[in-house]
PDB file of N, CA and C in Angstrom:
ATOM      1  N   MET A1475      70.411  81.319 -23.300  1.00 52.00           N
ATOM      2  CA  MET A1475      69.426  80.319 -22.976  1.00 52.00           C
ATOM      3  C   MET A1475      68.857  80.624 -21.585  1.00 52.00           C
ATOM      4  N   THR A1476      67.555  80.572 -21.465  1.00 68.00           N
ATOM      5  CA  THR A1476      66.934  80.797 -20.163  1.00 68.00           C
ATOM      6  C   THR A1476      66.953  79.505 -19.360  1.00 68.00           C
ATOM      7  N   ASN A1477      66.647  79.642 -18.102  1.00 82.00           N
ATOM      8  CA  ASN A1477      66.593  78.469 -17.232  1.00 82.00           C
ATOM      9  C   ASN A1477      65.548  77.472 -17.737  1.00 82.00           C
ATOM     10  N   ASN A1478      64.408  77.981 -18.217  1.00 81.00           N
ATOM     11  CA  ASN A1478      63.366  77.097 -18.759  1.00 81.00           C
ATOM     12  C   ASN A1478      63.866  76.336 -19.982  1.00 81.00           C
ATOM     13  N   GLU A1479      64.630  77.008 -20.829  1.00 88.00           N
ATOM     14  CA  GLU A1479      65.164  76.343 -22.020  1.00 88.00           C
ATOM     15  C   GLU A1479      66.163  75.256 -21.637  1.00 88.00           C
ATOM     16  N   ASP A1480      66.931  75.493 -20.566  1.00 91.00           N
ATOM     17  CA  ASP A1480      67.857  74.468 -20.075  1.00 91.00           C
ATOM     18  C   ASP A1480      67.102  73.231 -19.601  1.00 91.00           C
ATOM     19  N   VAL A1481      66.001  73.464 -18.898  1.00 90.00           N
ATOM     20  CA  VAL A1481      65.179  72.352 -18.407  1.00 90.00           C
ATOM     21  C   VAL A1481      64.592  71.585 -19.582  1.00 90.00           C
ATOM     22  N   ILE A1482      64.092  72.299 -20.565  1.00 93.00           N
ATOM     23  CA  ILE A1482      63.504  71.653 -21.740  1.00 93.00           C
ATOM     24  C   ILE A1482      64.559  70.850 -22.496  1.00 93.00           C
ATOM     25  N   LYS A1483      65.748  71.418 -22.654  1.00 96.00           N
ATOM     26  CA  LYS A1483      66.824  70.704 -23.337  1.00 96.00           C
ATOM     27  C   LYS A1483      67.199  69.431 -22.573  1.00 96.00           C
ATOM     28  N   ALA A1484      67.292  69.530 -21.250  1.00 96.00           N
ATOM     29  CA  ALA A1484      67.612  68.362 -20.426  1.00 96.00           C
ATOM     30  C   ALA A1484      66.519  67.303 -20.536  1.00 96.00           C
ATOM     31  N   LEU A1485      65.265  67.742 -20.540  1.00 96.00           N
ATOM     32  CA  LEU A1485      64.157  66.788 -20.674  1.00 96.00           C
ATOM     33  C   LEU A1485      64.154  66.113 -22.043  1.00 96.00           C
ATOM     34  N   HIS A1486      64.547  66.845 -23.079  1.00 97.00           N
ATOM     35  CA  HIS A1486      64.674  66.230 -24.409  1.00 97.00           C
ATOM     36  C   HIS A1486      65.714  65.115 -24.372  1.00 97.00           C
ATOM     37  N   CYS A1487      66.848  65.387 -23.753  1.00 98.00           N
ATOM     38  CA  CYS A1487      67.910  64.368 -23.645  1.00 98.00           C
ATOM     39  C   CYS A1487      67.428  63.162 -22.850  1.00 98.00           C
ATOM     40  N   MET A1488      66.734  63.428 -21.749  1.00 98.00           N
ATOM     41  CA  MET A1488      66.219  62.335 -20.918  1.00 98.00           C
ATOM     42  C   MET A1488      65.186  61.501 -21.672  1.00 98.00           C
ATOM     43  N   THR A1489      64.298  62.180 -22.386  1.00 98.00           N
ATOM     44  CA  THR A1489      63.250  61.482 -23.127  1.00 98.00           C
ATOM     45  C   THR A1489      63.849  60.649 -24.256  1.00 98.00           C
ATOM     46  N   ASP A1490      64.823  61.199 -24.950  1.00 98.00           N
ATOM     47  CA  ASP A1490      65.497  60.449 -26.016  1.00 98.00           C
ATOM     48  C   ASP A1490      66.187  59.204 -25.460  1.00 98.00           C
ATOM     49  N   ALA A1491      66.862  59.363 -24.322  1.00 99.00           N
ATOM     50  CA  ALA A1491      67.550  58.224 -23.700  1.00 99.00           C
ATOM     51  C   ALA A1491      66.550  57.177 -23.216  1.00 99.00           C
ATOM     52  N   ALA A1492      65.423  57.633 -22.668  1.00 99.00           N
ATOM     53  CA  ALA A1492      64.392  56.699 -22.199  1.00 99.00           C
ATOM     54  C   ALA A1492      63.789  55.926 -23.368  1.00 99.00           C
ATOM     55  N   TYR A1493      63.594  56.603 -24.498  1.00 99.00           N
ATOM     56  CA  TYR A1493      63.052  55.928 -25.681  1.00 99.00           C
ATOM     57  C   TYR A1493      64.016  54.847 -26.172  1.00 99.00           C
ATOM     58  N   LYS A1494      65.292  55.203 -26.247  1.00 99.00           N
ATOM     59  CA  LYS A1494      66.295  54.229 -26.687  1.00 99.00           C
ATOM     60  C   LYS A1494      66.350  53.054 -25.717  1.00 99.00           C
ATOM     61  N   GLY A1495      66.360  53.357 -24.432  1.00 98.00           N
ATOM     62  CA  GLY A1495      66.383  52.292 -23.431  1.00 98.00           C
ATOM     63  C   GLY A1495      65.169  51.393 -23.516  1.00 98.00           C
ATOM     64  N   MET A1496      64.006  51.992 -23.753  1.00 98.00           N
ATOM     65  CA  MET A1496      62.769  51.231 -23.890  1.00 98.00           C
ATOM     66  C   MET A1496      62.871  50.262 -25.063  1.00 98.00           C
ATOM     67  N   LYS A1497      63.332  50.753 -26.199  1.00 99.00           N
ATOM     68  CA  LYS A1497      63.457  49.902 -27.383  1.00 99.00           C
ATOM     69  C   LYS A1497      64.534  48.835 -27.201  1.00 99.00           C
ATOM     70  N   ASP A1498      65.572  49.168 -26.448  1.00 98.00           N
ATOM     71  CA  ASP A1498      66.656  48.212 -26.213  1.00 98.00           C
ATOM     72  C   ASP A1498      66.230  47.029 -25.348  1.00 98.00           C
ATOM     73  N   THR A1499      65.086  47.140 -24.665  1.00 98.00           N
ATOM     74  CA  THR A1499      64.627  46.016 -23.829  1.00 98.00           C
ATOM     75  C   THR A1499      63.989  44.899 -24.651  1.00 98.00           C
ATOM     76  N   ILE A1500      63.622  45.170 -25.883  1.00 98.00           N
ATOM     77  CA  ILE A1500      62.902  44.173 -26.688  1.00 98.00           C
ATOM     78  C   ILE A1500      63.683  42.869 -26.862  1.00 98.00           C
ATOM     79  N   PRO A1501      64.960  42.890 -27.200  1.00 98.00           N
ATOM     80  CA  PRO A1501      65.664  41.615 -27.380  1.00 98.00           C
ATOM     81  C   PRO A1501      66.186  40.994 -26.074  1.00 98.00           C
ATOM     82  N   MET A1502      65.902  41.636 -24.943  1.00 97.00           N
ATOM     83  CA  MET A1502      66.452  41.158 -23.672  1.00 97.00           C
ATOM     84  C   MET A1502      65.599  40.059 -23.036  1.00 97.00           C
ATOM     85  N   LEU A1503      66.261  39.213 -22.277  1.00 97.00           N
ATOM     86  CA  LEU A1503      65.598  38.197 -21.465  1.00 97.00           C
ATOM     87  C   LEU A1503      65.247  38.838 -20.130  1.00 97.00           C
ATOM     88  N   ALA A1504      63.967  38.796 -19.758  1.00 96.00           N
ATOM     89  CA  ALA A1504      63.536  39.374 -18.483  1.00 96.00           C
ATOM     90  C   ALA A1504      64.080  38.547 -17.328  1.00 96.00           C
ATOM     91  N   LYS A1505      64.657  39.226 -16.344  1.00 94.00           N
ATOM     92  CA  LYS A1505      65.215  38.534 -15.181  1.00 94.00           C
ATOM     93  C   LYS A1505      64.503  38.912 -13.892  1.00 94.00           C
ATOM     94  N   LYS A1506      63.685  39.948 -13.931  1.00 91.00           N
ATOM     95  CA  LYS A1506      62.950  40.419 -12.754  1.00 91.00           C
ATOM     96  C   LYS A1506      61.497  40.657 -13.132  1.00 91.00           C
ATOM     97  N   GLY A1507      60.642  40.681 -12.128  1.00 91.00           N
ATOM     98  CA  GLY A1507      59.238  41.002 -12.345  1.00 91.00           C
ATOM     99  C   GLY A1507      58.452  39.856 -12.956  1.00 91.00           C
ATOM    100  N   ARG A1508      57.214  40.168 -13.295  1.00 92.00           N
ATOM    101  CA  ARG A1508      56.320  39.138 -13.846  1.00 92.00           C
ATOM    102  C   ARG A1508      56.845  38.504 -15.122  1.00 92.00           C
ATOM    103  N   ALA A1509      57.454  39.315 -15.960  1.00 93.00           N
ATOM    104  CA  ALA A1509      57.942  38.797 -17.241  1.00 93.00           C
ATOM    105  C   ALA A1509      59.023  37.740 -17.048  1.00 93.00           C
ATOM    106  N   SER A1510      59.689  37.745 -15.899  1.00 94.00           N
ATOM    107  CA  SER A1510      60.743  36.750 -15.664  1.00 94.00           C
ATOM    108  C   SER A1510      60.180  35.335 -15.609  1.00 94.00           C
ATOM    109  N   TYR A1511      58.909  35.209 -15.266  1.00 95.00           N
ATOM    110  CA  TYR A1511      58.276  33.883 -15.227  1.00 95.00           C
ATOM    111  C   TYR A1511      58.158  33.269 -16.622  1.00 95.00           C
ATOM    112  N   LEU A1512      58.232  34.106 -17.637  1.00 95.00           N
ATOM    113  CA  LEU A1512      58.107  33.618 -19.011  1.00 95.00           C
ATOM    114  C   LEU A1512      59.409  33.044 -19.553  1.00 95.00           C
ATOM    115  N   GLY A1513      60.508  33.331 -18.890  1.00 95.00           N
ATOM    116  CA  GLY A1513      61.804  32.829 -19.348  1.00 95.00           C
ATOM    117  C   GLY A1513      62.115  33.311 -20.751  1.00 95.00           C
ATOM    118  N   GLU A1514      62.496  32.370 -21.615  1.00 97.00           N
ATOM    119  CA  GLU A1514      62.882  32.702 -22.999  1.00 97.00           C
ATOM    120  C   GLU A1514      61.750  33.379 -23.778  1.00 97.00           C
ATOM    121  N   ARG A1515      60.511  33.116 -23.386  1.00 96.00           N
ATOM    122  CA  ARG A1515      59.374  33.718 -24.100  1.00 96.00           C
ATOM    123  C   ARG A1515      59.270  35.224 -23.865  1.00 96.00           C
ATOM    124  N   SER A1516      60.009  35.744 -22.887  1.00 96.00           N
ATOM    125  CA  SER A1516      59.983  37.192 -22.649  1.00 96.00           C
ATOM    126  C   SER A1516      60.787  37.954 -23.700  1.00 96.00           C
ATOM    127  N   ILE A1517      61.666  37.253 -24.396  1.00 97.00           N
ATOM    128  CA  ILE A1517      62.474  37.886 -25.440  1.00 97.00           C
ATOM    129  C   ILE A1517      61.554  38.319 -26.586  1.00 97.00           C
ATOM    130  N   GLY A1518      61.747  39.541 -27.040  1.00 97.00           N
ATOM    131  CA  GLY A1518      60.934  40.063 -28.133  1.00 97.00           C
ATOM    132  C   GLY A1518      59.794  40.948 -27.658  1.00 97.00           C
ATOM    133  N   HIS A1519      59.690  41.117 -26.337  1.00 96.00           N
ATOM    134  CA  HIS A1519      58.626  41.961 -25.781  1.00 96.00           C
ATOM    135  C   HIS A1519      59.242  43.149 -25.050  1.00 96.00           C
ATOM    136  N   GLN A1520      58.647  44.296 -25.266  1.00 96.00           N
ATOM    137  CA  GLN A1520      59.123  45.530 -24.651  1.00 96.00           C
ATOM    138  C   GLN A1520      58.801  45.526 -23.160  1.00 96.00           C
ATOM    139  N   ASP A1521      59.749  45.983 -22.345  1.00 96.00           N
ATOM    140  CA  ASP A1521      59.565  46.024 -20.899  1.00 96.00           C
ATOM    141  C   ASP A1521      58.529  47.086 -20.518  1.00 96.00           C
ATOM    142  N   PRO A1522      57.491  46.716 -19.758  1.00 94.00           N
ATOM    143  CA  PRO A1522      56.454  47.688 -19.406  1.00 94.00           C
ATOM    144  C   PRO A1522      56.947  48.798 -18.479  1.00 94.00           C
ATOM    145  N   GLY A1523      57.901  48.506 -17.615  1.00 95.00           N
ATOM    146  CA  GLY A1523      58.450  49.547 -16.744  1.00 95.00           C
ATOM    147  C   GLY A1523      59.213  50.594 -17.531  1.00 95.00           C
ATOM    148  N   ALA A1524      59.984  50.143 -18.497  1.00 97.00           N
ATOM    149  CA  ALA A1524      60.718  51.078 -19.360  1.00 97.00           C
ATOM    150  C   ALA A1524      59.746  51.901 -20.198  1.00 97.00           C
ATOM    151  N   THR A1525      58.670  51.267 -20.632  1.00 98.00           N
ATOM    152  CA  THR A1525      57.663  51.964 -21.432  1.00 98.00           C
ATOM    153  C   THR A1525      56.967  53.038 -20.610  1.00 98.00           C
ATOM    154  N   SER A1526      56.564  52.706 -19.387  1.00 98.00           N
ATOM    155  CA  SER A1526      55.876  53.700 -18.557  1.00 98.00           C
ATOM    156  C   SER A1526      56.815  54.842 -18.179  1.00 98.00           C
ATOM    157  N   SER A1527      58.076  54.545 -17.935  1.00 98.00           N
ATOM    158  CA  SER A1527      59.045  55.607 -17.628  1.00 98.00           C
ATOM    159  C   SER A1527      59.192  56.560 -18.806  1.00 98.00           C
ATOM    160  N   TYR A1528      59.269  56.002 -20.007  1.00 99.00           N
ATOM    161  CA  TYR A1528      59.363  56.832 -21.210  1.00 99.00           C
ATOM    162  C   TYR A1528      58.117  57.707 -21.360  1.00 99.00           C
ATOM    163  N   LEU A1529      56.949  57.122 -21.164  1.00 99.00           N
ATOM    164  CA  LEU A1529      55.706  57.876 -21.337  1.00 99.00           C
ATOM    165  C   LEU A1529      55.572  59.000 -20.305  1.00 99.00           C
ATOM    166  N   ILE A1530      56.023  58.757 -19.089  1.00 98.00           N
ATOM    167  CA  ILE A1530      55.995  59.802 -18.064  1.00 98.00           C
ATOM    168  C   ILE A1530      56.894  60.963 -18.474  1.00 98.00           C
ATOM    169  N   LEU A1531      58.114  60.657 -18.898  1.00 98.00           N
ATOM    170  CA  LEU A1531      59.040  61.718 -19.319  1.00 98.00           C
ATOM    171  C   LEU A1531      58.528  62.463 -20.547  1.00 98.00           C
ATOM    172  N   LYS A1532      57.973  61.728 -21.502  1.00 98.00           N
ATOM    173  CA  LYS A1532      57.451  62.344 -22.727  1.00 98.00           C
ATOM    174  C   LYS A1532      56.301  63.299 -22.398  1.00 98.00           C
ATOM    175  N   THR A1533      55.407  62.875 -21.518  1.00 98.00           N
ATOM    176  CA  THR A1533      54.278  63.713 -21.129  1.00 98.00           C
ATOM    177  C   THR A1533      54.748  64.946 -20.370  1.00 98.00           C
ATOM    178  N   LEU A1534      55.712  64.773 -19.485  1.00 97.00           N
ATOM    179  CA  LEU A1534      56.270  65.905 -18.752  1.00 97.00           C
ATOM    180  C   LEU A1534      56.893  66.909 -19.720  1.00 97.00           C
ATOM    181  N   LEU A1535      57.663  66.420 -20.673  1.00 96.00           N
ATOM    182  CA  LEU A1535      58.288  67.287 -21.675  1.00 96.00           C
ATOM    183  C   LEU A1535      57.235  68.044 -22.478  1.00 96.00           C
ATOM    184  N   GLU A1536      56.226  67.340 -22.961  1.00 96.00           N
ATOM    185  CA  GLU A1536      55.178  67.981 -23.764  1.00 96.00           C
ATOM    186  C   GLU A1536      54.442  69.048 -22.961  1.00 96.00           C
ATOM    187  N   THR A1537      54.168  68.774 -21.701  1.00 95.00           N
ATOM    188  CA  THR A1537      53.464  69.732 -20.846  1.00 95.00           C
ATOM    189  C   THR A1537      54.304  70.978 -20.613  1.00 95.00           C
ATOM    190  N   ILE A1538      55.570  70.788 -20.273  1.00 94.00           N
ATOM    191  CA  ILE A1538      56.446  71.932 -20.020  1.00 94.00           C
ATOM    192  C   ILE A1538      56.657  72.745 -21.292  1.00 94.00           C
ATOM    193  N   GLU A1539      56.837  72.064 -22.428  1.00 93.00           N
ATOM    194  CA  GLU A1539      57.011  72.789 -23.700  1.00 93.00           C
ATOM    195  C   GLU A1539      55.773  73.608 -24.044  1.00 93.00           C
ATOM    196  N   SER A1540      54.592  73.038 -23.872  1.00 93.00           N
ATOM    197  CA  SER A1540      53.372  73.764 -24.231  1.00 93.00           C
ATOM    198  C   SER A1540      53.157  74.964 -23.315  1.00 93.00           C
ATOM    199  N   ARG A1541      53.490  74.824 -22.054  1.00 90.00           N
ATOM    200  CA  ARG A1541      53.353  75.956 -21.133  1.00 90.00           C
ATOM    201  C   ARG A1541      54.402  77.022 -21.411  1.00 90.00           C
ATOM    202  N   HIS A1542      55.590  76.606 -21.808  1.00 86.00           N
ATOM    203  CA  HIS A1542      56.662  77.559 -22.126  1.00 86.00           C
ATOM    204  C   HIS A1542      56.311  78.358 -23.387  1.00 86.00           C
ATOM    205  N   LYS A1543      55.710  77.695 -24.369  1.00 84.00           N
ATOM    206  CA  LYS A1543      55.349  78.370 -25.625  1.00 84.00           C
ATOM    207  C   LYS A1543      54.179  79.319 -25.436  1.00 84.00           C
ATOM    208  N   SER A1544      53.291  79.029 -24.476  1.00 81.00           N
ATOM    209  CA  SER A1544      52.103  79.859 -24.293  1.00 81.00           C
ATOM    210  C   SER A1544      52.400  81.141 -23.518  1.00 81.00           C
ATOM    211  N   LYS A1545      53.614  81.266 -22.983  1.00 71.00           N
ATOM    212  CA  LYS A1545      53.973  82.489 -22.230  1.00 71.00           C
ATOM    213  C   LYS A1545      54.394  83.594 -23.162  1.00 71.00           C
TER     214      LYS A1545
END
């Protein structure tokens, strides 16, 4: 495995964990941020911070994979 493949494998693990974490926020009661003002009504909504973190990692992974394949 090359160093680039190690990075890609690590990013896959990170992206998978971020996706799971993002989905796991849906049944949670928000305790911080704007959503905390909603109280019980925040339950059933995906956390926007978790969503943006997942999207950043996913985009980074896709970019690195596409550049690695084009070499």
